Amino acid sequence: MKGMMRYDLMETIRNTNEWMGASARAMASYPVWGLAPHPMFKLLSAWGRVTERSFARMVIKPDWGIRSIAGADGRDHVVSVETLIDKPFGSLIHFAVQGRAPMKRRILMVAPMSGHYATLLRSTVASLLPDADVYVTDWHNARDIPVSEGKFDIEDYTLYLVDFMKYLGPDINIIAVCQPAPLTLAATAYLAEEDPAAQPRTLTLIGGPIDPDAAATEVTDFGARVTMGQLEHMVIQRVGFKYKGAGRMVYPGLMQLASFISMNMDKHVDAFKEKIVAEAKGEGSERDHHNVFYDEYLAVMDMTAEFYLSTVERIFKGLEIAQNKFTVNGKRVDIGKITDVAVKTVEGSNDDISAPGQCVAALRLCTGLPESKKAQHLEPGAGHYGIFAGSSWRNNIRPLVLEFIDQNADNGPKGKKVTPIRAV
């Protein structure tokens, strides 16, 4: 009950702040204050609008918002999201492009389960859709999953990926972004032994902690300082009475959000100050840069306690992937068994979450893979989000990834020049 009370207290604080923002917005917007044109009322109204929106977004799952894309035939094609596999803790979804012939490139985006929804990859998916059929792992919010569905840890996560890969077939190309990179590598190695014919064609790992000890960051330092007992006591709570997963042990999304914000507190404070001033001047808009970014950034989801704790204990502290000693259901997964899947790593030189060196360690582990099937790229000046969602991705990394896929395709357009996307 203690953990549940803490969970409900956080939700109460969030709800109260949303209510305070709504109240301030309403009170300061009464027409009567026009008789006393003091800037205080405009600032209070602006603060209320920004505060209400911000705290409301924290419990709303964002929409993908990809309605259509331009086709090579000069027509706009409607895009719909269809669920191919629906499991308790995650689904495999497909972005179906109506009226378009099947694409030679088929890509599975493995989305992070690190506090944000898979929609964090919205711009990445949108940039790939004109050139490929795109599938995405859509992880579910743990607060909405009944306790009766059981546990979900990193071994279960790995087996989910195995099932998704088997369903999509051996011509699929995998792109894993950040957190899932080590487990996607493990899932591929698992298939190499259990079902070699079901392995993906290529595997691109972007900014993932394959070897967290390769380069220190605040994330790795925190994991090294805190014991597992301390971590469980500090951050694990039970879902409150409001949700379907009441009683489930989770690492709350609101706590993860607080951690994200604390890493760049000054930047976020300045962004909200500027937004409030812009709203007070009447210069704010529904889809300005601030709202587009924070509507996604503030929307967080809970992770199951066992997934979060096993990630810290086995990936960061135990270095099971980095030392090639990861096990699934008691059986060791040997990354050296990967012999046919082309592997590429992408890192950003300014990445402060998965620093350069952490992801490229995957190539060292692929001892059974010839050098001709290994590739790496270090993007100068790019931070963590830039390597999969910013201009660095659109202009430099995306073309390189698509060319890597083509070079390793059996019947694909080998060597085809890929044009950078300037805007998404």
Tab-separated table of C-alpha atoms in Angstrom, residues 157-346:
chain	number	residue	atom	x	y	z
A	157	TYR	CA	11.124	-8.184	-24.079
A	158	THR	CA	13.734	-10.128	-26.055
A	159	LEU	CA	11.269	-12.937	-26.803
A	160	TYR	CA	8.689	-10.380	-27.964
A	161	LEU	CA	11.263	-9.141	-30.488
A	162	VAL	CA	11.961	-12.719	-31.563
A	163	ASP	CA	8.243	-13.265	-32.228
A	164	PHE	CA	7.970	-10.016	-34.190
A	165	MET	CA	11.014	-10.908	-36.317
A	166	LYS	CA	9.660	-14.379	-37.058
A	167	TYR	CA	6.325	-12.902	-38.109
A	168	LEU	CA	7.893	-10.361	-40.481
A	169	GLY	CA	10.242	-12.823	-42.156
A	170	PRO	CA	13.934	-12.882	-43.124
A	171	ASP	CA	13.766	-9.956	-45.571
A	172	ILE	CA	13.095	-7.481	-42.758
A	173	ASN	CA	15.634	-4.800	-41.833
A	174	ILE	CA	15.807	-3.826	-38.168
A	175	ILE	CA	16.544	-0.343	-36.817
A	176	ALA	CA	16.806	-0.264	-33.003
A	177	VAL	CA	16.932	3.150	-31.341
A	178	CYS	CA	18.659	3.675	-27.987
A	179	GLN	CA	17.445	1.413	-25.131
A	180	PRO	CA	16.453	-1.647	-27.227
A	181	ALA	CA	19.786	-1.862	-29.084
A	182	PRO	CA	21.397	-4.466	-26.774
A	183	LEU	CA	18.224	-6.565	-26.528
A	184	THR	CA	17.656	-6.414	-30.289
A	185	LEU	CA	21.209	-7.640	-30.769
A	186	ALA	CA	20.456	-10.447	-28.302
A	187	ALA	CA	17.188	-11.333	-30.082
A	188	THR	CA	19.056	-11.616	-33.381
A	189	ALA	CA	21.666	-13.880	-31.765
A	190	TYR	CA	18.870	-15.952	-30.230
A	191	LEU	CA	17.404	-16.528	-33.694
A	192	ALA	CA	20.848	-17.351	-35.084
A	193	GLU	CA	20.842	-20.465	-32.915
A	194	GLU	CA	17.153	-21.311	-32.613
A	195	ASP	CA	15.813	-20.412	-36.067
A	196	PRO	CA	18.560	-19.130	-38.415
A	197	ALA	CA	16.176	-18.800	-41.373
A	198	ALA	CA	14.135	-16.205	-39.451
A	199	GLN	CA	17.030	-13.801	-38.858
A	200	PRO	CA	16.650	-10.250	-40.223
A	201	ARG	CA	18.659	-9.159	-43.240
A	202	THR	CA	20.281	-6.134	-41.585
A	203	LEU	CA	20.505	-4.714	-38.081
A	204	THR	CA	21.134	-1.009	-37.466
A	205	LEU	CA	21.776	0.006	-33.859
A	206	ILE	CA	21.405	3.723	-33.109
A	207	GLY	CA	22.795	5.238	-29.908
A	208	GLY	CA	22.298	2.172	-27.723
A	209	PRO	CA	24.115	1.086	-24.529
A	210	ILE	CA	25.692	-2.120	-25.828
A	211	ASP	CA	28.649	-1.547	-23.478
A	212	PRO	CA	27.756	1.138	-20.911
A	213	ASP	CA	31.295	1.024	-19.482
A	214	ALA	CA	32.831	2.064	-22.798
A	215	ALA	CA	32.132	5.749	-22.081
A	216	ALA	CA	30.741	7.281	-18.902
A	217	THR	CA	27.604	9.454	-18.841
A	218	GLU	CA	25.277	10.655	-16.090
A	219	VAL	CA	23.135	7.594	-16.775
A	220	THR	CA	25.968	5.112	-16.294
A	221	ASP	CA	27.344	7.001	-13.293
A	222	PHE	CA	23.963	6.861	-11.583
A	223	GLY	CA	23.683	3.135	-12.241
A	224	ALA	CA	27.125	2.546	-10.749
A	225	ARG	CA	26.501	4.622	-7.603
A	226	VAL	CA	23.144	3.194	-6.559
A	227	THR	CA	22.626	-0.331	-5.256
A	228	MET	CA	19.691	-2.372	-6.516
A	229	GLY	CA	18.091	-2.245	-3.069
A	230	GLN	CA	18.352	1.542	-2.961
A	231	LEU	CA	16.983	1.831	-6.479
A	232	GLU	CA	13.986	-0.371	-5.755
A	233	HIS	CA	13.231	1.558	-2.564
A	234	MET	CA	13.542	4.970	-4.234
A	235	VAL	CA	11.720	4.577	-7.544
A	236	ILE	CA	9.480	1.491	-7.603
A	237	GLN	CA	5.819	2.076	-6.811
A	238	ARG	CA	2.461	0.356	-7.203
A	239	VAL	CA	-0.036	1.631	-9.755
A	240	GLY	CA	-2.861	3.526	-8.061
A	241	PHE	CA	-6.577	2.821	-8.017
A	242	LYS	CA	-7.321	4.966	-11.081
A	243	TYR	CA	-5.884	2.578	-13.688
A	244	LYS	CA	-6.451	-0.987	-14.918
A	245	GLY	CA	-3.032	-2.043	-13.676
A	246	ALA	CA	-3.841	-1.137	-10.057
A	247	GLY	CA	-1.373	-2.877	-7.770
A	248	ARG	CA	1.242	-3.598	-10.469
A	249	MET	CA	4.800	-2.704	-9.464
A	250	VAL	CA	6.158	-0.086	-11.869
A	251	TYR	CA	8.796	2.520	-12.463
A	252	PRO	CA	6.455	5.515	-12.957
A	253	GLY	CA	6.689	7.616	-16.087
A	254	LEU	CA	6.341	10.785	-14.006
A	255	MET	CA	9.496	9.844	-12.108
A	256	GLN	CA	11.346	9.159	-15.334
A	257	LEU	CA	10.182	12.514	-16.693
A	258	ALA	CA	11.565	14.259	-13.603
A	259	SER	CA	14.873	12.507	-14.266
A	260	PHE	CA	14.895	13.586	-17.921
A	261	ILE	CA	14.161	17.211	-17.033
A	262	SER	CA	16.771	17.339	-14.263
A	263	MET	CA	19.514	16.465	-16.766
A	264	ASN	CA	18.895	19.733	-18.668
A	265	MET	CA	16.967	21.805	-16.136
A	266	ASP	CA	18.209	25.228	-17.287
A	267	LYS	CA	17.288	24.520	-20.898
A	268	HIS	CA	13.735	23.474	-19.985
A	269	VAL	CA	13.204	26.438	-17.634
A	270	ASP	CA	14.277	28.860	-20.369
A	271	ALA	CA	12.010	27.145	-22.905
A	272	PHE	CA	8.949	27.514	-20.675
A	273	LYS	CA	9.780	31.123	-19.811
A	274	GLU	CA	9.991	31.967	-23.497
A	275	LYS	CA	6.733	30.145	-24.211
A	276	ILE	CA	4.842	31.987	-21.453
A	277	VAL	CA	6.119	35.364	-22.675
A	278	ALA	CA	5.161	34.471	-26.271
A	279	GLU	CA	1.651	33.476	-25.138
A	280	ALA	CA	1.287	36.725	-23.173
A	281	LYS	CA	2.249	38.705	-26.288
A	282	GLY	CA	-0.244	36.779	-28.380
A	283	GLU	CA	2.536	35.182	-30.418
A	284	GLY	CA	1.935	31.577	-29.341
A	285	SER	CA	0.206	29.022	-31.550
A	286	GLU	CA	-1.201	25.520	-31.225
A	287	ARG	CA	1.511	23.827	-33.325
A	288	ASP	CA	4.554	26.004	-32.646
A	289	HIS	CA	7.928	24.395	-31.986
A	290	HIS	CA	7.457	24.408	-28.208
A	291	ASN	CA	4.110	22.622	-28.270
A	292	VAL	CA	5.193	20.108	-30.904
A	293	PHE	CA	8.245	19.140	-28.864
A	294	TYR	CA	6.760	19.171	-25.352
A	295	ASP	CA	3.482	17.499	-26.283
A	296	GLU	CA	5.650	14.462	-27.044
A	297	TYR	CA	8.366	14.959	-24.449
A	298	LEU	CA	5.966	15.308	-21.522
A	299	ALA	CA	3.828	12.299	-22.503
A	300	VAL	CA	5.290	9.488	-20.421
A	301	MET	CA	4.439	5.870	-19.703
A	302	ASP	CA	5.159	3.522	-16.799
A	303	MET	CA	7.535	0.580	-17.156
A	304	THR	CA	7.089	-2.660	-15.256
A	305	ALA	CA	9.347	-2.789	-12.207
A	306	GLU	CA	10.946	-6.043	-13.329
A	307	PHE	CA	11.832	-4.598	-16.744
A	308	TYR	CA	13.400	-1.463	-15.294
A	309	LEU	CA	15.298	-3.249	-12.528
A	310	SER	CA	16.550	-6.061	-14.769
A	311	THR	CA	17.755	-3.481	-17.303
A	312	VAL	CA	19.814	-1.690	-14.667
A	313	GLU	CA	21.064	-4.861	-13.008
A	314	ARG	CA	21.878	-6.932	-16.085
A	315	ILE	CA	22.630	-4.429	-18.878
A	316	PHE	CA	24.295	-1.601	-16.920
A	317	LYS	CA	25.684	-3.205	-13.772
A	318	GLY	CA	26.187	-6.822	-14.837
A	319	LEU	CA	27.235	-5.902	-18.410
A	320	GLU	CA	25.695	-9.149	-19.651
A	321	ILE	CA	25.442	-7.961	-23.253
A	322	ALA	CA	28.843	-6.235	-23.233
A	323	GLN	CA	30.504	-9.402	-21.918
A	324	ASN	CA	28.399	-11.740	-24.088
A	325	LYS	CA	26.893	-13.622	-21.161
A	326	PHE	CA	23.219	-12.725	-21.535
A	327	THR	CA	20.747	-15.557	-20.934
A	328	VAL	CA	17.118	-16.146	-21.875
A	329	ASN	CA	15.194	-18.761	-19.895
A	330	GLY	CA	18.476	-20.047	-18.510
A	331	LYS	CA	20.138	-20.495	-21.903
A	332	ARG	CA	23.101	-18.344	-22.904
A	333	VAL	CA	22.656	-16.228	-26.009
A	334	ASP	CA	25.957	-16.139	-27.926
A	335	ILE	CA	26.261	-12.974	-30.022
A	336	GLY	CA	29.164	-14.583	-31.859
A	337	LYS	CA	26.635	-16.904	-33.535
A	338	ILE	CA	25.488	-14.039	-35.774
A	339	THR	CA	27.160	-14.819	-39.112
A	340	ASP	CA	24.791	-13.639	-41.850
A	341	VAL	CA	23.128	-10.439	-40.585
A	342	ALA	CA	24.807	-7.192	-41.640
A	343	VAL	CA	25.262	-4.938	-38.600
A	344	LYS	CA	25.698	-1.155	-38.576
A	345	THR	CA	26.100	1.151	-35.564
A	346	VAL	CA	25.320	4.878	-35.445
